[in-house]
Coordinates of C-alpha atoms in Angstrom, one line a residue:
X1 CA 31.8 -35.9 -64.9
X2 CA 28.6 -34.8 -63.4
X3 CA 29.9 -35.8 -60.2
X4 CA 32.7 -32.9 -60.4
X5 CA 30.4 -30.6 -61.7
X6 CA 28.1 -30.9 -58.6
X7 CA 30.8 -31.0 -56.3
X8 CA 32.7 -27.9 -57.9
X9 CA 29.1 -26.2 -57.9
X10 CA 28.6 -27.2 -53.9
X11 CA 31.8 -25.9 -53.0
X12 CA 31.2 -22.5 -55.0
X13 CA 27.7 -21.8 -53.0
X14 CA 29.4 -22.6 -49.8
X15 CA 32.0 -19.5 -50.5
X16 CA 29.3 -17.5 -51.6
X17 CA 27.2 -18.2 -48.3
X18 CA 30.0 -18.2 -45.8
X19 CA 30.0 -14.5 -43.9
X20 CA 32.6 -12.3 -44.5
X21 CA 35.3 -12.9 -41.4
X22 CA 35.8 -10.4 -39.0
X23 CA 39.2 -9.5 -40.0
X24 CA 37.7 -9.2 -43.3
X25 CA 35.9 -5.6 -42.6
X26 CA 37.4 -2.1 -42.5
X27 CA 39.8 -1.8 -39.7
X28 CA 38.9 0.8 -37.2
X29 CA 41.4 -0.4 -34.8
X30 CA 43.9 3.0 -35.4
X31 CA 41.6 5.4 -35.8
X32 CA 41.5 8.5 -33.5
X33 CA 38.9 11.1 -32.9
X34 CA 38.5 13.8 -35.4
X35 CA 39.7 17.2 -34.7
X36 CA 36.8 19.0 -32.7
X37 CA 34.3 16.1 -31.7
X38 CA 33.6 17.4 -28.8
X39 CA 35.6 18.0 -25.6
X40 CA 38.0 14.7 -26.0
X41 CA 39.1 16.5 -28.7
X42 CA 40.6 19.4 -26.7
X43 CA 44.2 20.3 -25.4
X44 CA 46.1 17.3 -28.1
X45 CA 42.9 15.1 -29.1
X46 CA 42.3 11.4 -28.6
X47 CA 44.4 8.9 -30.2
X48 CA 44.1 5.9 -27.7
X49 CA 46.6 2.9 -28.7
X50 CA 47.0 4.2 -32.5
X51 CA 50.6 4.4 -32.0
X52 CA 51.4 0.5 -31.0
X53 CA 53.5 -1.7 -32.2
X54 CA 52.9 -5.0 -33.8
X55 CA 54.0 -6.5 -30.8
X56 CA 51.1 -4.7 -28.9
X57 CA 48.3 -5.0 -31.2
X58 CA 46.0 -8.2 -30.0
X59 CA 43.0 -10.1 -30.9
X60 CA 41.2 -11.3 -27.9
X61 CA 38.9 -14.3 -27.8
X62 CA 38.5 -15.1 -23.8
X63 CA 38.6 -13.5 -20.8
X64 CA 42.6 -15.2 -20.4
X65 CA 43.5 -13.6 -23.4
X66 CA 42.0 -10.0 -23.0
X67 CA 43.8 -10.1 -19.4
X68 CA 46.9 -10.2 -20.8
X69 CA 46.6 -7.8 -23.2
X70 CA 45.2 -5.6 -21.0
X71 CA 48.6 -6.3 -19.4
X72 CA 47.9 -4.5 -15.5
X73 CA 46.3 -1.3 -17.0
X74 CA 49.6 -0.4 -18.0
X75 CA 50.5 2.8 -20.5
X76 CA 52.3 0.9 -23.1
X77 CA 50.3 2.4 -26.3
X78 CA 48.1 -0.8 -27.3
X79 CA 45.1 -2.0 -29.3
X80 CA 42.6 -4.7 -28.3
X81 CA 40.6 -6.2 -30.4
X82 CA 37.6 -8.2 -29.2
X83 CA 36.2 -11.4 -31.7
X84 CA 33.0 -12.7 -30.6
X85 CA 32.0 -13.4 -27.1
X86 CA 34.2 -12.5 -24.1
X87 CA 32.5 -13.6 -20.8
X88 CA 34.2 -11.8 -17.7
X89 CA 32.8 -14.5 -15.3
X90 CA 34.9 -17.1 -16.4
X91 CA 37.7 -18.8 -14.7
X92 CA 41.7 -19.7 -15.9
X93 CA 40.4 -22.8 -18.0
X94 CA 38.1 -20.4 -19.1
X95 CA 34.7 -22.2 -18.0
X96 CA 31.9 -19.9 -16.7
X97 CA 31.6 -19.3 -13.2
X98 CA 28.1 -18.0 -11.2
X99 CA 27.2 -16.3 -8.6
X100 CA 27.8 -20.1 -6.4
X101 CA 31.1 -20.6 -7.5
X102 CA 32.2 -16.9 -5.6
X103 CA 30.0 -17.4 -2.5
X104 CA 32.6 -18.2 0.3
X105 CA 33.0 -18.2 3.6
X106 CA 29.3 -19.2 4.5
X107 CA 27.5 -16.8 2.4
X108 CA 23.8 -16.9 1.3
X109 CA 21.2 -14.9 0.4
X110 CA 18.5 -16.4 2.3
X111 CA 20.9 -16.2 5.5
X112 CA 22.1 -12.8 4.3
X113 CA 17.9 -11.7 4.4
X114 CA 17.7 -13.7 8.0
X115 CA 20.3 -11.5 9.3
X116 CA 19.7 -7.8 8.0
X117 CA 15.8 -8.0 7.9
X118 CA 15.0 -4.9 8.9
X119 CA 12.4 -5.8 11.3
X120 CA 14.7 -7.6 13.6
X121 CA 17.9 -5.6 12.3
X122 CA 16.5 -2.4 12.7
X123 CA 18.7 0.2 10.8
X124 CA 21.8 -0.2 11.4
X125 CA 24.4 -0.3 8.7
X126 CA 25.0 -4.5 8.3
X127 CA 27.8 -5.8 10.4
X128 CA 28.6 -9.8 11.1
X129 CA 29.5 -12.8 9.9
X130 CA 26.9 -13.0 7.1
X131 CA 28.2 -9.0 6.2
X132 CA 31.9 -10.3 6.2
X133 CA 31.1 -13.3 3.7
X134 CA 29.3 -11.0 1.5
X135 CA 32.4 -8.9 1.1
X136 CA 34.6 -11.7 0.9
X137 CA 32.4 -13.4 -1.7
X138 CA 31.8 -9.7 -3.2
X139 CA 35.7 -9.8 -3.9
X140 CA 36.3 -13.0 -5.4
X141 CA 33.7 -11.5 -8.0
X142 CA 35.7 -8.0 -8.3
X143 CA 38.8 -10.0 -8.6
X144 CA 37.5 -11.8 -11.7
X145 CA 35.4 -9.0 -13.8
X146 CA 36.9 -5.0 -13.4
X147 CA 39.7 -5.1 -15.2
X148 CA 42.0 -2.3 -15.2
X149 CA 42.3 0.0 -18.6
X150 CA 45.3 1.7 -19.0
X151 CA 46.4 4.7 -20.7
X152 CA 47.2 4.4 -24.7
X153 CA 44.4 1.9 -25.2
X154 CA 42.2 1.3 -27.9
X155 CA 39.6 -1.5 -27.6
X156 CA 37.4 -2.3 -30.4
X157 CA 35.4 -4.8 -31.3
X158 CA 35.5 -6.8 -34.7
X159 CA 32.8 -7.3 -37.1
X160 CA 28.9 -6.4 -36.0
X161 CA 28.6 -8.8 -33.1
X162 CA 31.8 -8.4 -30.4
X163 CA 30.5 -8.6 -26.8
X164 CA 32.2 -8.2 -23.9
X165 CA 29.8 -10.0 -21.2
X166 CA 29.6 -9.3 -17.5
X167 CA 32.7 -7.1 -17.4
X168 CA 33.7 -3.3 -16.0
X169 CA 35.9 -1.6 -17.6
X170 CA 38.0 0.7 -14.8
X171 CA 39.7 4.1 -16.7
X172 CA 41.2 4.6 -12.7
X173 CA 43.9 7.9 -13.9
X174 CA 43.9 6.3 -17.6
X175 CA 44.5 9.2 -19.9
X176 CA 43.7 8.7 -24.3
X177 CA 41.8 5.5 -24.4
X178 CA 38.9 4.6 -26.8
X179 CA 36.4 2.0 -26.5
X180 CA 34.0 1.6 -30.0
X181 CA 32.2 -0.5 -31.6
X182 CA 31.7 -3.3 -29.0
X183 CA 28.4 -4.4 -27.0
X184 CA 29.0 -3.7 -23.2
X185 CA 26.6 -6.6 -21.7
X186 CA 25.3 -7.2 -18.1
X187 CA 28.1 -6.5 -15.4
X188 CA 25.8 -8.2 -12.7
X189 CA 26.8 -7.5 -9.0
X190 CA 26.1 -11.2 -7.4
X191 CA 26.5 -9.6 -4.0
X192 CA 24.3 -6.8 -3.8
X193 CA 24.6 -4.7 -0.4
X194 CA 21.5 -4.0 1.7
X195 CA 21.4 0.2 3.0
X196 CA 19.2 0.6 5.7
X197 CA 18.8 4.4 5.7
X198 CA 19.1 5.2 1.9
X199 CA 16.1 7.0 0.4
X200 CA 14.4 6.9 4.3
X201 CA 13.1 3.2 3.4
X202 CA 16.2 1.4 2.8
X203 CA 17.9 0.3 -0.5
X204 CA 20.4 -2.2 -2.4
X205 CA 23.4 -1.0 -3.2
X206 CA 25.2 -2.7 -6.3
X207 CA 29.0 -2.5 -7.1
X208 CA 29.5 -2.4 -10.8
X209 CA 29.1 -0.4 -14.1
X210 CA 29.5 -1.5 -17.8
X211 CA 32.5 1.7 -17.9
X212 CA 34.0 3.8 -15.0
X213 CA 35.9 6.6 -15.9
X214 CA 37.6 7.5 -12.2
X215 CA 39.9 10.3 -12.7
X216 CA 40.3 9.5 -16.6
X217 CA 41.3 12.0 -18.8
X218 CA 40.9 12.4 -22.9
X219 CA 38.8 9.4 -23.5
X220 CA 36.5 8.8 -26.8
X221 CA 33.4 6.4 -26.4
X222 CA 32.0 5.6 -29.9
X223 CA 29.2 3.1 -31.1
X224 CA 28.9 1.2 -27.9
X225 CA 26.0 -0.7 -26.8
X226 CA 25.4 -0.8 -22.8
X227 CA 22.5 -2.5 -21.3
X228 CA 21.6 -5.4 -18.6
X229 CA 20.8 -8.0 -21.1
X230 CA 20.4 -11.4 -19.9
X231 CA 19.7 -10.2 -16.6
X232 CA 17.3 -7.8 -16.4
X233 CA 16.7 -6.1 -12.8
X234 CA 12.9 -5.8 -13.4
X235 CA 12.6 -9.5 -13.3
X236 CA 14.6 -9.9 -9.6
X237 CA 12.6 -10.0 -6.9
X238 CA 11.4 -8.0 -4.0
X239 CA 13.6 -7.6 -0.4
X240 CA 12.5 -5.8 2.2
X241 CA 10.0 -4.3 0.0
X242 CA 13.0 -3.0 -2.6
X243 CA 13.6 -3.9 -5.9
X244 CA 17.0 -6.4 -5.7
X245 CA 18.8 -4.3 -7.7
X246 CA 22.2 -6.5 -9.7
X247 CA 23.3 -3.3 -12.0
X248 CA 24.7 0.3 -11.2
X249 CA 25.7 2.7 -14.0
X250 CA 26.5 1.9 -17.5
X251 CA 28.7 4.8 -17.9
X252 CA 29.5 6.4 -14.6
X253 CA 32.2 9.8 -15.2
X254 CA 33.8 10.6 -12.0
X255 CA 36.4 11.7 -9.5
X256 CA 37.3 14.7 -11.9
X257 CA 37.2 12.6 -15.0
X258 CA 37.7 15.2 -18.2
X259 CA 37.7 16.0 -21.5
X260 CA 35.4 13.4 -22.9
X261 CA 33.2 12.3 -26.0
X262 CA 30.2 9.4 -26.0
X263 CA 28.9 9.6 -29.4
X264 CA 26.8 7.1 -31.6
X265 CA 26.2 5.0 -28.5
X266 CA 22.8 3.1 -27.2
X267 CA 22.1 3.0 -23.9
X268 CA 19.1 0.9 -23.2
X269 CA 17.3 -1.7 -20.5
X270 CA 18.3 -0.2 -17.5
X271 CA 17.8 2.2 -14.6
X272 CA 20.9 4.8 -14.1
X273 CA 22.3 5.1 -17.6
X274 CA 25.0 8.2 -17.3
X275 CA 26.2 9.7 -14.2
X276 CA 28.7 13.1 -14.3
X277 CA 30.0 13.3 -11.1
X278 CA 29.5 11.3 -8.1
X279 CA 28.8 14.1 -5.1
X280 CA 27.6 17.3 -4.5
X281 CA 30.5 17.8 -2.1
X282 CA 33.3 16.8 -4.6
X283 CA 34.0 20.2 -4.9
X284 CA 38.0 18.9 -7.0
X285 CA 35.3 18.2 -9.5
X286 CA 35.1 22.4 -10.7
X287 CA 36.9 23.2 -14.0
X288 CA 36.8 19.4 -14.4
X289 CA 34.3 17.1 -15.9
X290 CA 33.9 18.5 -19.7
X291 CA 32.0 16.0 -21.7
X292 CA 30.1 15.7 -24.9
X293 CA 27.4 13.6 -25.6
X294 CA 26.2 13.6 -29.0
X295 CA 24.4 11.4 -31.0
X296 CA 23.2 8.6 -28.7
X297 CA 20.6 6.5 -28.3
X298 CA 18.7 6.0 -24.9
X299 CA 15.8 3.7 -25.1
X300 CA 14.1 2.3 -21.8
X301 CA 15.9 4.1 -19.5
X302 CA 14.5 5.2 -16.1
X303 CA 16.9 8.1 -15.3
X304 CA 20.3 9.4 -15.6
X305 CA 20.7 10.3 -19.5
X306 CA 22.1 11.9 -18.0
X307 CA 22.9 13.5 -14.2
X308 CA 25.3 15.9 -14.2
X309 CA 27.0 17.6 -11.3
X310 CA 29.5 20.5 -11.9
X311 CA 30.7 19.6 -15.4
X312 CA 30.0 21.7 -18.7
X313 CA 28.3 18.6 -20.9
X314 CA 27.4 19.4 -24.2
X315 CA 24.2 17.3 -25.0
X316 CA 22.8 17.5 -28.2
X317 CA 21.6 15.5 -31.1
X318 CA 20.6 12.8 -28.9
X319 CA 17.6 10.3 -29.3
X320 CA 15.3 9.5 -26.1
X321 CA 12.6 6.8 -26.1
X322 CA 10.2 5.7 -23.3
X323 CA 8.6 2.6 -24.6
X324 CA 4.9 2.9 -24.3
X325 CA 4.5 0.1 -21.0
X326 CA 7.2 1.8 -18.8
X327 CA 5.5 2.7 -15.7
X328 CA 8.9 3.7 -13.6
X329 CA 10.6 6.4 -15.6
X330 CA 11.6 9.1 -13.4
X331 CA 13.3 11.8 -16.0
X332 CA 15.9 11.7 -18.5
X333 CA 18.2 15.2 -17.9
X334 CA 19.6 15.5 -14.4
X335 CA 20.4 19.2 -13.1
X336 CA 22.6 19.0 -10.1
X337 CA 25.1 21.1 -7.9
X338 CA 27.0 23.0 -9.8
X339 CA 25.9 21.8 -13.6
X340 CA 26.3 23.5 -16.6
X341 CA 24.1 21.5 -19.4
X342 CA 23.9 22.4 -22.8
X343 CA 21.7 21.2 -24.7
X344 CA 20.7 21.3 -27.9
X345 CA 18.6 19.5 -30.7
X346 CA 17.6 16.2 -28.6
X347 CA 14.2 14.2 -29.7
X348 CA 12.4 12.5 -27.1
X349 CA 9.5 9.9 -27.8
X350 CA 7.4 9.3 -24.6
X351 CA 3.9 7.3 -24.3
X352 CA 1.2 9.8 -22.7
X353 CA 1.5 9.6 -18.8
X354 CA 4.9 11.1 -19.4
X355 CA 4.8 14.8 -19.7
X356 CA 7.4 17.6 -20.9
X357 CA 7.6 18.8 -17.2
X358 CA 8.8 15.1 -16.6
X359 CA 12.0 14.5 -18.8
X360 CA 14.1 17.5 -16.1
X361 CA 14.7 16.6 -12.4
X362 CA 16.4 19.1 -10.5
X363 CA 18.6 18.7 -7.4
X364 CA 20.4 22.2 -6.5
X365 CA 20.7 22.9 -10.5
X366 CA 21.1 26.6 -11.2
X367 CA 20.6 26.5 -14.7
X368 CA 19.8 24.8 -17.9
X369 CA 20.6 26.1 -21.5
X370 CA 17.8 24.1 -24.0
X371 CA 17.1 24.7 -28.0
X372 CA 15.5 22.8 -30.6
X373 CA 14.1 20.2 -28.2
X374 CA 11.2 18.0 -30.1
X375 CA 8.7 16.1 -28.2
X376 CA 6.7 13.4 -29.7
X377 CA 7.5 15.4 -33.1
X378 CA 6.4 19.1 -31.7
X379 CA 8.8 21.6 -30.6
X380 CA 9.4 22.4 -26.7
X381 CA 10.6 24.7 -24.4
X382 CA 12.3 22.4 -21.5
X383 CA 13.3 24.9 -19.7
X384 CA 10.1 27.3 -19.3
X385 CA 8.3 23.9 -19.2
X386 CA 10.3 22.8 -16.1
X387 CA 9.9 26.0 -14.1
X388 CA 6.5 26.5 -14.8
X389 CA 5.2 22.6 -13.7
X390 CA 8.2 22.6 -10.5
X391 CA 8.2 25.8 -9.2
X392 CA 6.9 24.9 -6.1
X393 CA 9.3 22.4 -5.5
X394 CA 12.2 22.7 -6.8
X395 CA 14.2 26.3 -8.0
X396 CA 13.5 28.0 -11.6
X397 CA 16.3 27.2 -13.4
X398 CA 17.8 30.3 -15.7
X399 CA 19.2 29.6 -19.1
X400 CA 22.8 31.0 -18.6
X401 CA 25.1 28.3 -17.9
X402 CA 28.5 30.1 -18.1
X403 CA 29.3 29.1 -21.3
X404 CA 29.3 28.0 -25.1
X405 CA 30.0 24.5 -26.7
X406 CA 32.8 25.3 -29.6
X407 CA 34.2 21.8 -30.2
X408 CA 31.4 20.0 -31.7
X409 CA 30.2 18.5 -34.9
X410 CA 27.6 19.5 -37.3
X411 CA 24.6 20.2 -35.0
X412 CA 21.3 18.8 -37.6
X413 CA 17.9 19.9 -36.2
X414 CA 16.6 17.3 -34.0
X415 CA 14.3 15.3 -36.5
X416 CA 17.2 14.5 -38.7
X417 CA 19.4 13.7 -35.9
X418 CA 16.8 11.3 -34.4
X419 CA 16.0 9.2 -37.7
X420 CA 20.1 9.2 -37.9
X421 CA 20.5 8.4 -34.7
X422 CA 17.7 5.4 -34.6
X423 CA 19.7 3.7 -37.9
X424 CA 23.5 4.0 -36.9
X425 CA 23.8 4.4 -33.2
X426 CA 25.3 1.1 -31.4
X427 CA 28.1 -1.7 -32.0
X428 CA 28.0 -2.8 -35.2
X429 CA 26.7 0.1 -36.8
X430 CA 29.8 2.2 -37.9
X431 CA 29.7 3.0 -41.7

């Protein structure tokens, strides 16, 4: 009898201990974005794969699987959803491939540096055989890891812990798709290409971000996590006196992208976080480009949080924080060709060699609307601040941008944003 007893009593405690499933929490997996959350809101709103059929809704546990329902980027209205880990460098059996098992054709790195060292190279863009095996190898990668994102699509992650590992996500023309609640880990470039002449002294080039948005239209980012973890680039080494760079963006919006939200998201670990528009000379770009960004998280970030060239971006409740050892941050709000940044109510936490005049960089930027900004706790002007510490090198900025933000959320002053923003911003975080 007392046998039983303990048994019955054992088997109790191990239901009470086990964690709820997955499938057990609220499902987000049709939800759409609410009517005037920013500019993915506009002209019909943002209802990603809401509408699928059974047939069309998936739960994805490997890179196989998440191919397939991914099914060619094609329109069919569909929902993904992610369950634990999903590593992009695998291969059809679904073991984990490296940066060995794409080199091909001959390819090295210590033959790529024999080849292309500048002091026997000279400047010259790279060109060869060692060149041509990068590229090929460079492709076998690509082949394996972008994967194409249709229009229609929702992908969400389940629980508090999806990850989808060493992936980018390609909206290439993709119009209503959502991507929320899922971790957006290290999409490491194994081939990295060496630029003699950019920056004067020469640079790596990398191929990948965590999220592309090329011509995407009506798309709703919502408590993502993006970062380079496992790979971090401040731990590569040092070629040709450049920092071996494996990451790009983790969020790059281009080629007249429009009409989208980021909101409840950390960015964080890396060195180009957001980029709005890829070229001064882009000029299809004007009327295009409309993004809100509200809400995030952006926490050891060197720059790009973002850069914005010819778009109206709404910035505002945002959290900024420089971590009190960074020694390479270069500034957090980007003013290029063309921009039209408002911003409104955004915290900023820096350690004290980083100065107000340092969160604004300015590359032909006209103009910069800013209100409500606090600084270690202590309201700011930005934009005074900025023209009074650059004036003599870059252009005053003026304060009229063109325009107003009307599609947004409640706007809370920027102390109650940032304490909401440092408890629910990321994966796993939605209430």
């Amino acid at each position: 009898m007392r046998l039983r007893q303990v048994a019955l009593l054992t088997a109790l405690l191990g239901l009470l201990c086990v964690p709820a499933h997955a499938d057990d929490v609220r499902d987000i997996s049709r939800d759409t974005l609410p009517a005037n959350d920013g500019w993915a809101a506009a002209d019909g709103g943002t209802t990603g794969g809401s509408t699928a059929d059974d047939a069309h809704v998936f739960t994805v546990r490997n890179r196989g699987e998440l191919v397939r329902a991914l099914d060619g980027g094609s329109s069919t209205p569909k929902i993904i959803r992610i369950a634990g880990t999903v590593d992009a460098n695998t291969d059809d059996d679904g073991d984990h491939l490296d940066c060995a098992d794409y080199a091909t054709d001959g390819y090295s790195t210590r033959k790529y540096l024999a080849a292309y060292d500048p002091r026997t190279w000279g400047s010259a863009k790279p060109s060869g055989p060692q060149e041509e095996a990068r590229q090929a190898s460079a492709a076998g990668q690509a082949e394996r890891i972008e994967l194409a994102v249709g229009s229609n699509t929702t992908i969400v992650g389940l629980g508090d812990r999806a990850v989808l590992k060493g992936a980018s996500l390609q909206l290439r023309g993709a119009d209503n798709v959502i991507v929320r609640n899922l971790e957006l880990r290290d999409a490491y470039d194994c081939f990295p290409v060496w630029q003699p002449n950019t920056g004067g002294l020469g640079d790596w080039k990398t191929a990948y971000d965590n999220i592309w948005l090329r011509g995407a239209t009506h798309v709703w980012i919502d408590h993502v996590s993006l970062s380079d973890k496992g790979h971090p680039d401040e731990e590569e080494p040092t070629y040709f006196g450049r920092n071996y760079l494996r990451h790009d963006g983790l969020l790059d919006i281009t080629n007249a992208s429009d009409l989208v939200t980021v909101s409840w998201s950390r960015f964080a670990d890396h060195d180009k976080a957001i980029l709005v528009g890829n070229g001064d000379t882009a000029t299809g770009d004007r009327g295009k480009l409309r993004v809100t960004l509200h809400h995030n998280e952006f926490e050891s970030v060197v720059q790009r949080a973002p850069r914005v060239r010819f778009g109206q971006v709404h910035l505002y409740n945002n959290r900024y924080v420089v971590p009190a050892d960074a020694h390479d941050h270069r500034y957090s709000i980007g003013v290029s060709n063309e921009s039209a940044l408002y911003a409104e109510n955004n915290a900023f936490h820096t350690p004290g060699h980083i100065e107000v005049a340092d969160l604004v960089k300015s590359w032909n930027g006209t103009a910069l609307h800013q209100s409500g900004t606090l600084f270690n706790g202590y309201p700011v002007d930005l934009l005074a601040i900025h023209n009074a510490y650059n004036s003599g090198s870059e252009r005053d900025l003026t304060a009229d941008v063109g325009w107003t933000p009307t599609l947004h959320t409640k706007i809370d002053s920027a102390g109650a944003a940032d304490r909401a923003v440092a408890e629910g911003a990321g994966a796993g975080r939605i209430p």
